C-alpha cells in the first residue's frame, strides 16, 4: 500500500506539472498569434487611412507642386472647407492610433509573488485573447530598458575602459622611466621586464562588457545556478534511493517487518526531494533566462544606439584609411581613438567603413549578445558540475562510470569544441561577405538611375548574385556543422550510457534499477551541461567576441573635431533653455531682446582656416584662448605640398553677425558647400581657428535628407508640435498648395528618401525644418535652385528674411540667384578661397 501511494503521489504531481506547462505554452502561443494578428490589422488600417482605397492615390504625392503664381495665387489655391474637414478628420483618426501616454509597465510595480510566478504579463495576454491589441495597449518600457539609459551605460563603460587603458599605459611608461639600472638581475631579464612594462594595454570592449555583466547579474544569477546544479545532482541521487525502496531486499532487515514501514517513510522523503528539486530547477531556469535575456537585450539596444551615435560624429569627408589619427607609437592617448589593433596592441594599417557595414553591425552583430548572455555562465558552471558528477558517479557506481565519462570528455566534448571554434571562423567569413553584399546593394539602390540609363542592371545583378552565392556557401557549411553538432548531442547520451553499463558488467558489477537510473540521470545531466549548454556557451561567446571586435573597431574610427561653443551672456543661454516651452515659442515668434539689441553680435568668427577634403590635419586645443576656440594645425610630418592633399578651403577669414544675411556666391565647384560644411563643423580643419558664439544651429543641405515618415514628421524632426508656429513656417515656405494636392495633406507618407515628392518639395521641406527649429544660426545650401522664380521670391522674402533675418538670426545662404543679393552682404568664393566680401 505504501509503495502504491508513493507511485500515485509521484504520478499526480508529474501530471499537474505537465498540465501547468501545457496550459502556459498554450496561452503564450494563442497570445502571440493575437499580437501578430493585431500588428497586421494595424498595418492594414494605417495603409487604408493614409493612402485610401482609390487606385489613383498611389501617384498623388508624385505630382510637381512648383506653382507659377504669386502669394495671391497660393491663397486662391487653398483647399475647399469640406476637404480641410476631411483631412483634419483623417489626421485625428491616425493620431488616435498613436497614444500620447502608455499604461505603466506591469513589471515595475509587480509583487514578489507576481515576479516569482511570472503573473505580471497576464493582464496584457488576456486582453490580447479578447480582442486585437492596439498600440495604446502596449505598456511603456522601464527606464533601465530605454535606449537613452542603455546608451549612457554603454558610453560610461567605454569611457571607463579608455581611461583604464590610458592609466595603465601611463603607469607602464612611468615605471619604465623610473626603473633602476643596477641590480642583481641580469641584463636580459632586465630588458624583458622593461619590455613587459612598456607593452601597451589597448582598451578592450570585451572586458568592459564582461565585467559589467558579472557585476549586474552575478549577485542574482550565480547563486541560482549554484542551487540548480546542486538540485540536479540531488535529484539523481534521490531517484536512485526512491527506486531502492521498492526492492524487496531493502525491506528485509529483521524478522518483525518493522523496517518495511521505515522504508516506506524513506520513499515519501525521496519522492518529496524529487519534486522539490524539480521545482528549484524549473524556477531557476526561467528566472535566470529572463534576467540574462533581458540583459542581452539591453546590450543590444545600447550597441545600436552607440553605433548610430558614433555615425553622427564620423568624418563625412575625410578618409578612414588611417583610423589611428595623428598619434605616434608612443602617444599616451593612442588608445582613446584609432582603428583596429593587432593582438600586440598596435593599430592596423588600414581601416575602412561603409553604410553597408554599419547596417550589418546594427542588424546582425548586435544579435549575438542574446545567445552569449544566456549561456556565458555555463563556461564556469558546466566544468564544475561535470567534476562533481564524476566524483558522485564513481562513489555511487564505481570505476566503470569513469570509462563513459572519459569517452564523453575525451572524444565527444572536444569534437563539439572544435565545431564551436569553426562556427566563429565561419561567422567572420559570413559577416565580411554580408558587408560586401549590403554595401553593393545599397550602392545599386542609391544609383539606380545611373545604373538604368547605362544599362548596368545585368552586371550589378551578377556581382550581387556572386557575392550572395559565396555567402550562402559559407552559411550552408556552418549549417552542416551545426547539424553534426546536434547529432552528437542526441547520440552521446546513449553511447556513453552503453559504455558505462558494459564496463560495469564486464568488471563483475550488478545492474540494479538504482544503478541504471542513477547512471542515466547523471549522464543526461552531464550530456546537457557539456554538449549542449557548454557548446552553446562557447559558440555564443565566440560569435559575440567577433561581433564586439567589429563594434570596437567601428567605435575607434576617427571623429570630427569637437569645437567649443560659447554662449554670449545669460540671455542667450536662457533662450536656449526655454526653446521648447511656450515662452521659447513666443520668443521665436516675436524676437528676443538679446537678438534685437545684438544685431552686431559676432556669432561665428573664422580666422585663417584651411581645409582639405581628405582631412590631413591634426586637432590641438588652444589653451590660451580660454577653451572657447579650437586651433587645428598641420602635422609637421605632413606638408601642405603633399600631392595627395585635395584643397577644399584655403585661408578663410570671415565674420558672421546676428540679424544679418550673408550670401555665398560663386560658380559651380567654387567651394560654397564646403564653406557651409566648415561652418557647421562637418569639414575637418587643417589650420586656423573658429570661434563660435551661439547655442543652436540649423542646416538645410542642398540635397535634403528625409525620413520614411509623413511630411509633418520630416518638418518637426523631433521638435514639439505648435500649430501657430508650424502654420507660419509652412505658409512662408509655400507648402500649403502642396498639402492641398497631397491625399492626406501633411500626413502623407513621403516614402524612402522622399521618393513620393518632387525636388522642389524636398527642398522646401528641408527649409521648413531648418526654420521651424529655434536656432541662432541658420545655414542654407541653395534652397532656391529647385523652385521657379516667383516661388523663390516668396521664399526669400517671407521665409528667409521674414522668419530668420528680421528676428535676429544669423543666416548664411549659398545661392546662384543673384537677383536677391543686391542689398545683402555677399561673399564671393572661387577655387576654395574668398575673393571679396561686400
Short mmCIF file of N, CA, C and O in Angstrom, two decimals, residues 67-175:
data_model
loop_
_atom_site.label_atom_id
_atom_site.label_comp_id
_atom_site.label_asym_id
_atom_site.label_seq_id
_atom_site.Cartn_x
_atom_site.Cartn_y
_atom_site.Cartn_z
N UNK A 67 4.18 75.75 -58.25
CA UNK A 67 3.10 76.53 -58.85
C UNK A 67 3.63 77.90 -59.27
O UNK A 67 4.24 78.61 -58.49
N UNK A 68 3.38 78.26 -60.54
CA UNK A 68 3.85 79.53 -61.07
C UNK A 68 2.84 80.63 -60.76
O UNK A 68 2.01 81.01 -61.59
N UNK A 69 2.85 81.09 -59.56
CA UNK A 69 1.95 82.16 -59.17
C UNK A 69 2.50 82.88 -57.99
O UNK A 69 3.45 82.45 -57.36
N UNK A 70 1.92 84.00 -57.66
CA UNK A 70 2.40 84.79 -56.55
C UNK A 70 1.66 84.39 -55.29
O UNK A 70 0.96 83.37 -55.25
N UNK A 71 1.76 85.20 -54.25
CA UNK A 71 1.16 84.88 -52.96
C UNK A 71 -0.36 84.79 -53.05
O UNK A 71 -0.98 83.94 -52.43
N UNK A 72 -0.97 85.68 -53.87
CA UNK A 72 -2.43 85.64 -54.02
C UNK A 72 -2.88 84.35 -54.69
O UNK A 72 -3.91 83.78 -54.34
N UNK A 73 -2.10 83.92 -55.67
CA UNK A 73 -2.45 82.67 -56.35
C UNK A 73 -2.38 81.50 -55.39
O UNK A 73 -3.20 80.59 -55.43
N UNK A 74 -1.39 81.51 -54.49
CA UNK A 74 -1.30 80.44 -53.49
C UNK A 74 -2.49 80.49 -52.55
O UNK A 74 -3.03 79.45 -52.16
N UNK A 75 -2.90 81.69 -52.17
CA UNK A 75 -4.07 81.79 -51.29
C UNK A 75 -5.33 81.34 -52.00
O UNK A 75 -6.21 80.72 -51.40
N UNK A 76 -5.43 81.64 -53.32
CA UNK A 76 -6.62 81.23 -54.06
C UNK A 76 -6.68 79.73 -54.26
O UNK A 76 -7.75 79.17 -54.47
N UNK A 77 -5.52 79.08 -54.22
CA UNK A 77 -5.47 77.63 -54.43
C UNK A 77 -5.69 76.84 -53.16
O UNK A 77 -5.47 75.65 -53.14
N UNK A 78 -6.09 77.51 -52.09
CA UNK A 78 -6.33 76.81 -50.82
C UNK A 78 -7.47 75.82 -50.98
O UNK A 78 -8.40 76.05 -51.75
N UNK A 79 -7.46 74.71 -50.29
CA UNK A 79 -8.48 73.68 -50.46
C UNK A 79 -9.82 74.15 -49.94
O UNK A 79 -9.91 75.00 -49.06
N UNK A 80 -10.91 73.61 -50.49
CA UNK A 80 -12.25 73.95 -50.01
C UNK A 80 -12.43 73.54 -48.56
O UNK A 80 -11.70 72.69 -48.05
N UNK A 81 -13.45 74.13 -47.89
CA UNK A 81 -13.64 73.82 -46.46
C UNK A 81 -13.92 72.35 -46.20
O UNK A 81 -13.44 71.79 -45.23
N UNK A 82 -14.71 71.69 -47.09
CA UNK A 82 -15.04 70.30 -46.80
C UNK A 82 -13.82 69.39 -46.93
O UNK A 82 -13.69 68.39 -46.22
N UNK A 83 -12.89 69.75 -47.85
CA UNK A 83 -11.66 68.96 -47.95
C UNK A 83 -10.80 69.14 -46.72
O UNK A 83 -10.15 68.20 -46.24
N UNK A 84 -10.76 70.36 -46.18
CA UNK A 84 -10.00 70.58 -44.95
C UNK A 84 -10.57 69.75 -43.81
O UNK A 84 -9.83 69.17 -43.01
N UNK A 85 -11.90 69.68 -43.72
CA UNK A 85 -12.51 68.89 -42.64
C UNK A 85 -12.17 67.41 -42.80
O UNK A 85 -11.89 66.72 -41.82
N UNK A 86 -12.18 66.91 -44.06
CA UNK A 86 -11.84 65.51 -44.27
C UNK A 86 -10.39 65.23 -43.88
O UNK A 86 -10.08 64.22 -43.25
N UNK A 87 -9.48 66.15 -44.26
CA UNK A 87 -8.08 65.95 -43.91
C UNK A 87 -7.87 66.00 -42.41
O UNK A 87 -7.12 65.20 -41.84
N UNK A 88 -8.54 66.95 -41.73
CA UNK A 88 -8.40 67.04 -40.28
C UNK A 88 -8.95 65.79 -39.60
O UNK A 88 -8.39 65.28 -38.64
N UNK A 89 -10.08 65.28 -40.13
CA UNK A 89 -10.65 64.06 -39.55
C UNK A 89 -9.70 62.87 -39.75
O UNK A 89 -9.51 62.05 -38.85
N UNK A 90 -9.09 62.79 -40.95
CA UNK A 90 -8.14 61.71 -41.20
C UNK A 90 -6.93 61.82 -40.28
O UNK A 90 -6.45 60.82 -39.75
N UNK A 91 -6.47 63.06 -40.06
CA UNK A 91 -5.33 63.26 -39.16
C UNK A 91 -5.68 62.86 -37.73
O UNK A 91 -4.89 62.23 -37.04
N UNK A 92 -6.90 63.22 -37.30
CA UNK A 92 -7.30 62.83 -35.94
C UNK A 92 -7.40 61.32 -35.80
O UNK A 92 -7.04 60.75 -34.77
N UNK A 93 -7.91 60.64 -36.84
CA UNK A 93 -8.02 59.18 -36.76
C UNK A 93 -6.64 58.53 -36.65
O UNK A 93 -6.45 57.57 -35.91
N UNK A 94 -5.67 59.08 -37.39
CA UNK A 94 -4.32 58.49 -37.30
C UNK A 94 -3.68 58.79 -35.97
O UNK A 94 -2.97 57.94 -35.41
N UNK A 95 -3.91 60.00 -35.43
CA UNK A 95 -3.30 60.34 -34.15
C UNK A 95 -3.90 59.53 -33.02
O UNK A 95 -3.26 59.32 -31.99
N UNK A 96 -5.15 59.06 -33.19
CA UNK A 96 -5.74 58.22 -32.15
C UNK A 96 -5.04 56.88 -32.04
O UNK A 96 -5.06 56.24 -30.99
N UNK A 97 -4.43 56.43 -33.16
CA UNK A 97 -3.71 55.16 -33.12
C UNK A 97 -2.42 55.27 -32.33
O UNK A 97 -1.89 54.27 -31.85
N UNK A 98 -1.88 56.47 -32.21
CA UNK A 98 -0.62 56.68 -31.51
C UNK A 98 -0.91 57.29 -30.16
O UNK A 98 -1.29 58.46 -30.07
N UNK A 99 -0.83 56.57 -29.08
CA UNK A 99 -1.22 57.08 -27.77
C UNK A 99 -0.26 58.15 -27.27
O UNK A 99 0.95 58.09 -27.50
N UNK A 100 -0.83 59.14 -26.61
CA UNK A 100 0.01 60.17 -26.01
C UNK A 100 0.72 59.64 -24.76
O UNK A 100 1.87 59.97 -24.51
N UNK A 101 0.04 58.82 -23.99
CA UNK A 101 0.64 58.21 -22.81
C UNK A 101 0.33 56.72 -22.82
O UNK A 101 -0.78 56.31 -23.16
N UNK A 102 1.29 55.94 -22.45
CA UNK A 102 1.11 54.49 -22.40
C UNK A 102 0.81 54.06 -20.98
O UNK A 102 1.18 54.74 -20.02
N UNK A 103 0.17 52.91 -20.81
CA UNK A 103 -0.03 52.39 -19.46
C UNK A 103 1.30 52.04 -18.82
O UNK A 103 2.28 51.75 -19.51
N UNK A 104 1.37 52.09 -17.50
CA UNK A 104 2.66 51.80 -16.82
C UNK A 104 3.09 50.37 -17.04
O UNK A 104 2.27 49.47 -17.26
N UNK A 105 4.38 50.16 -16.96
CA UNK A 105 4.92 48.82 -17.13
C UNK A 105 4.52 47.95 -15.94
O UNK A 105 4.77 48.32 -14.79
N UNK A 106 3.90 46.79 -16.17
CA UNK A 106 3.45 45.96 -15.04
C UNK A 106 4.59 45.40 -14.21
O UNK A 106 4.41 45.08 -13.03
N UNK A 107 5.78 45.25 -14.80
CA UNK A 107 6.90 44.71 -14.04
C UNK A 107 7.42 45.69 -13.00
O UNK A 107 7.97 45.28 -11.98
N UNK A 108 7.22 47.00 -13.24
CA UNK A 108 7.76 48.00 -12.33
C UNK A 108 7.14 47.89 -10.94
O UNK A 108 7.85 48.06 -9.93
N UNK A 109 5.85 47.62 -10.88
CA UNK A 109 5.15 47.56 -9.59
C UNK A 109 4.68 46.15 -9.26
O UNK A 109 3.74 45.99 -8.45
N UNK A 110 5.29 45.15 -9.85
CA UNK A 110 4.87 43.77 -9.60
C UNK A 110 5.29 43.33 -8.20
O UNK A 110 6.36 43.69 -7.71
N UNK A 111 4.44 42.53 -7.57
CA UNK A 111 4.73 42.00 -6.24
C UNK A 111 5.74 40.87 -6.34
O UNK A 111 5.98 40.32 -7.42
N UNK A 112 6.36 40.49 -5.23
CA UNK A 112 7.30 39.36 -5.27
C UNK A 112 6.65 38.07 -5.77
O UNK A 112 7.29 37.30 -6.50
N UNK A 113 5.39 37.83 -5.40
CA UNK A 113 4.69 36.64 -5.89
C UNK A 113 4.53 36.69 -7.41
O UNK A 113 4.73 35.69 -8.11
N UNK A 114 4.16 37.87 -7.92
CA UNK A 114 3.99 38.02 -9.36
C UNK A 114 5.31 37.86 -10.10
O UNK A 114 5.35 37.27 -11.18
N UNK A 115 6.37 38.38 -9.53
CA UNK A 115 7.68 38.20 -10.16
C UNK A 115 8.13 36.75 -10.12
O UNK A 115 8.78 36.27 -11.04
N UNK A 116 7.79 36.05 -9.04
CA UNK A 116 8.22 34.66 -8.90
C UNK A 116 7.52 33.75 -9.89
O UNK A 116 8.15 32.89 -10.52
N UNK A 117 6.21 33.94 -10.06
CA UNK A 117 5.42 33.06 -10.92
C UNK A 117 5.10 33.68 -12.28
O UNK A 117 4.29 33.12 -13.02
N UNK A 118 5.69 34.83 -12.59
CA UNK A 118 5.50 35.49 -13.89
C UNK A 118 4.02 35.73 -14.19
O UNK A 118 3.55 35.48 -15.32
N UNK A 119 3.30 36.24 -13.23
CA UNK A 119 1.89 36.57 -13.47
C UNK A 119 1.70 38.01 -13.92
O UNK A 119 0.59 38.38 -14.31
N UNK A 120 2.75 38.84 -13.87
CA UNK A 120 2.58 40.25 -14.22
C UNK A 120 2.25 40.49 -15.69
O UNK A 120 1.59 41.48 -16.01
N UNK A 121 2.63 39.64 -16.66
CA UNK A 121 2.20 39.94 -18.04
C UNK A 121 0.83 39.38 -18.41
O UNK A 121 0.36 39.62 -19.52
N UNK A 122 0.16 38.66 -17.47
CA UNK A 122 -1.09 38.01 -17.81
C UNK A 122 -2.23 38.97 -18.16
O UNK A 122 -3.05 38.66 -19.02
N UNK A 123 -2.35 40.16 -17.53
CA UNK A 123 -3.42 41.08 -17.97
C UNK A 123 -3.31 41.47 -19.44
O UNK A 123 -4.32 41.51 -20.15
N UNK A 124 -2.11 41.71 -19.91
CA UNK A 124 -1.94 42.04 -21.33
C UNK A 124 -2.22 40.83 -22.21
O UNK A 124 -2.83 40.95 -23.28
N UNK A 125 -1.80 39.64 -21.76
CA UNK A 125 -2.06 38.43 -22.53
C UNK A 125 -3.55 38.11 -22.60
O UNK A 125 -4.07 37.73 -23.66
N UNK A 126 -4.25 38.29 -21.50
CA UNK A 126 -5.69 38.04 -21.51
C UNK A 126 -6.43 39.05 -22.38
O UNK A 126 -7.40 38.72 -23.05
N UNK A 127 -5.95 40.31 -22.38
CA UNK A 127 -6.56 41.32 -23.25
C UNK A 127 -6.34 40.97 -24.72
O UNK A 127 -7.23 41.17 -25.56
N UNK A 128 -5.16 40.44 -25.04
CA UNK A 128 -4.91 40.02 -26.41
C UNK A 128 -5.74 38.84 -26.85
O UNK A 128 -6.00 38.67 -28.04
N UNK A 129 -6.19 38.02 -25.90
CA UNK A 129 -7.08 36.91 -26.24
C UNK A 129 -8.50 37.39 -26.49
O UNK A 129 -9.25 36.75 -27.24
N UNK A 130 -8.88 38.51 -25.89
CA UNK A 130 -10.25 39.01 -26.05
C UNK A 130 -10.43 39.82 -27.33
O UNK A 130 -11.47 39.74 -27.98
N UNK A 131 -9.43 40.63 -27.69
CA UNK A 131 -9.53 41.48 -28.88
C UNK A 131 -8.14 41.75 -29.40
O UNK A 131 -7.15 41.58 -28.67
N UNK A 132 -8.04 42.20 -30.65
CA UNK A 132 -6.71 42.55 -31.17
C UNK A 132 -6.11 43.72 -30.41
O UNK A 132 -6.80 44.69 -30.08
N UNK A 133 -4.84 43.62 -30.12
CA UNK A 133 -4.15 44.66 -29.38
C UNK A 133 -3.86 45.84 -30.31
O UNK A 133 -3.55 45.66 -31.49
N UNK A 134 -3.97 47.04 -29.78
CA UNK A 134 -3.57 48.26 -30.48
C UNK A 134 -2.37 48.84 -29.75
O UNK A 134 -2.00 48.39 -28.67
N UNK A 135 -1.78 49.85 -30.36
CA UNK A 135 -0.54 50.38 -29.80
C UNK A 135 -0.77 51.00 -28.43
O UNK A 135 0.13 51.02 -27.59
N UNK A 136 -1.98 51.51 -28.19
CA UNK A 136 -2.26 52.09 -26.89
C UNK A 136 -2.34 51.08 -25.76
O UNK A 136 -2.30 51.46 -24.59
N UNK A 137 -2.45 49.80 -26.11
CA UNK A 137 -2.48 48.75 -25.07
C UNK A 137 -1.09 48.34 -24.62
O UNK A 137 -0.95 47.74 -23.55
N UNK A 138 -0.08 48.62 -25.41
CA UNK A 138 1.27 48.19 -25.08
C UNK A 138 1.83 49.10 -23.99
O UNK A 138 1.88 50.32 -24.16
N UNK A 139 2.23 48.56 -22.85
CA UNK A 139 2.75 49.42 -21.77
C UNK A 139 4.10 50.01 -22.12
O UNK A 139 4.82 49.51 -22.99
N UNK A 140 4.42 51.09 -21.46
CA UNK A 140 5.72 51.72 -21.66
C UNK A 140 6.84 50.88 -21.09
O UNK A 140 6.63 50.04 -20.20
N UNK A 141 8.04 51.12 -21.57
CA UNK A 141 9.19 50.37 -21.09
C UNK A 141 9.74 51.03 -19.84
O UNK A 141 9.52 52.22 -19.59
N UNK A 142 10.45 50.26 -19.06
CA UNK A 142 11.09 50.79 -17.86
C UNK A 142 12.33 51.60 -18.24
O UNK A 142 12.89 51.44 -19.33
N UNK A 143 12.74 52.46 -17.34
CA UNK A 143 13.89 53.33 -17.62
C UNK A 143 15.16 52.52 -17.89
O UNK A 143 15.98 52.89 -18.74
N UNK A 144 15.33 51.41 -17.18
CA UNK A 144 16.55 50.62 -17.36
C UNK A 144 16.58 49.94 -18.72
O UNK A 144 17.66 49.52 -19.18
N UNK A 145 15.44 49.83 -19.38
CA UNK A 145 15.37 49.21 -20.70
C UNK A 145 15.31 50.23 -21.82
O UNK A 145 15.26 49.84 -23.00
N UNK A 146 15.29 51.50 -21.52
CA UNK A 146 15.18 52.53 -22.54
C UNK A 146 16.49 52.69 -23.30
O UNK A 146 17.58 52.36 -22.79
N UNK A 147 16.38 53.21 -24.50
CA UNK A 147 17.56 53.41 -25.32
C UNK A 147 18.48 54.47 -24.72
O UNK A 147 19.71 54.31 -24.76
N UNK A 148 17.93 55.51 -24.17
CA UNK A 148 18.74 56.58 -23.60
C UNK A 148 19.57 56.08 -22.42
O UNK A 148 20.78 56.33 -22.33
N UNK A 149 18.92 55.36 -21.50
CA UNK A 149 19.64 54.85 -20.33
C UNK A 149 20.72 53.85 -20.71
O UNK A 149 21.83 53.88 -20.17
N UNK A 150 20.43 52.98 -21.66
CA UNK A 150 21.42 51.99 -22.06
C UNK A 150 22.55 52.61 -22.86
O UNK A 150 23.69 52.15 -22.79
N UNK A 151 22.27 53.66 -23.62
CA UNK A 151 23.34 54.37 -24.31
C UNK A 151 24.29 55.02 -23.31
O UNK A 151 25.51 54.97 -23.47
N UNK A 152 23.74 55.63 -22.27
CA UNK A 152 24.58 56.22 -21.23
C UNK A 152 25.40 55.14 -20.53
O UNK A 152 26.59 55.36 -20.21
N UNK A 153 24.79 53.99 -20.28
CA UNK A 153 25.52 52.89 -19.67
C UNK A 153 26.68 52.44 -20.56
O UNK A 153 27.81 52.23 -20.09
N UNK A 154 26.42 52.30 -21.86
CA UNK A 154 27.46 51.86 -22.80
C UNK A 154 28.59 52.88 -22.87
O UNK A 154 29.77 52.51 -22.83
N UNK A 155 28.23 54.15 -22.99
CA UNK A 155 29.27 55.19 -23.07
C UNK A 155 30.07 55.27 -21.78
O UNK A 155 31.29 55.50 -21.82
N UNK A 156 29.42 55.05 -20.64
CA UNK A 156 30.15 55.06 -19.37
C UNK A 156 31.14 53.90 -19.31
O UNK A 156 32.30 54.07 -18.88
N UNK A 157 30.74 52.72 -19.76
CA UNK A 157 31.65 51.57 -19.77
C UNK A 157 32.82 51.80 -20.72
O UNK A 157 33.98 51.49 -20.39
N UNK A 158 32.53 52.36 -21.89
CA UNK A 158 33.58 52.56 -22.87
C UNK A 158 34.56 53.64 -22.40
O UNK A 158 35.78 53.48 -22.56
N UNK A 159 34.05 54.72 -21.83
CA UNK A 159 34.94 55.77 -21.33
C UNK A 159 35.78 55.27 -20.18
O UNK A 159 36.97 55.59 -20.06
N UNK A 160 35.20 54.45 -19.30
CA UNK A 160 35.96 53.87 -18.19
C UNK A 160 37.06 52.95 -18.72
O UNK A 160 38.18 52.93 -18.19
N UNK A 161 36.76 52.20 -19.76
CA UNK A 161 37.77 51.31 -20.33
C UNK A 161 38.88 52.11 -21.00
O UNK A 161 40.06 51.75 -20.90
N UNK A 162 38.52 53.18 -21.70
CA UNK A 162 39.54 54.04 -22.30
C UNK A 162 40.44 54.66 -21.23
O UNK A 162 41.66 54.73 -21.38
N UNK A 163 39.82 55.11 -20.14
CA UNK A 163 40.59 55.70 -19.05
C UNK A 163 41.50 54.66 -18.40
O UNK A 163 42.65 54.96 -18.05
N UNK A 164 41.00 53.45 -18.23
CA UNK A 164 41.83 52.38 -17.66
C UNK A 164 43.03 52.09 -18.56
O UNK A 164 44.16 51.91 -18.09
N UNK A 165 42.81 52.06 -19.87
CA UNK A 165 43.90 51.80 -20.79
C UNK A 165 44.93 52.92 -20.76
O UNK A 165 46.14 52.66 -20.75
N UNK A 166 44.46 54.17 -20.75
CA UNK A 166 45.39 55.29 -20.69
C UNK A 166 46.19 55.29 -19.39
O UNK A 166 47.40 55.55 -19.38
N UNK A 167 45.50 54.99 -18.27
CA UNK A 167 46.19 54.96 -16.98
C UNK A 167 47.24 53.86 -16.94
O UNK A 167 48.35 54.05 -16.45
N UNK A 168 46.89 52.69 -17.46
CA UNK A 168 47.84 51.57 -17.47
C UNK A 168 49.04 51.89 -18.35
O UNK A 168 50.19 51.58 -18.01
N UNK A 169 48.77 52.52 -19.49
CA UNK A 169 49.88 52.87 -20.39
C UNK A 169 50.79 53.92 -19.76
O UNK A 169 52.01 53.82 -19.84
N UNK A 170 50.18 54.90 -19.10
CA UNK A 170 50.97 55.94 -18.43
C UNK A 170 51.78 55.36 -17.28
O UNK A 170 52.96 55.69 -17.10
N UNK A 171 51.16 54.47 -16.50
CA UNK A 171 51.86 53.86 -15.38
C UNK A 171 53.03 52.99 -15.86
O UNK A 171 54.11 52.98 -15.27
N UNK A 172 52.81 52.28 -16.97
CA UNK A 172 53.88 51.45 -17.51
C UNK A 172 55.04 52.30 -18.00
O UNK A 172 56.22 51.99 -17.78
N UNK A 173 54.72 53.44 -18.64
CA UNK A 173 55.78 54.32 -19.12
C UNK A 173 56.54 54.95 -17.96
O UNK A 173 57.77 55.04 -17.97
N UNK A 174 55.80 55.38 -16.91
CA UNK A 174 56.47 55.97 -15.75
C UNK A 174 57.32 54.95 -15.03
O UNK A 174 58.43 55.25 -14.56
N UNK A 175 56.81 53.72 -14.92
CA UNK A 175 57.59 52.68 -14.25
C UNK A 175 58.85 52.32 -15.00
O UNK A 175 59.90 52.05 -14.42
#
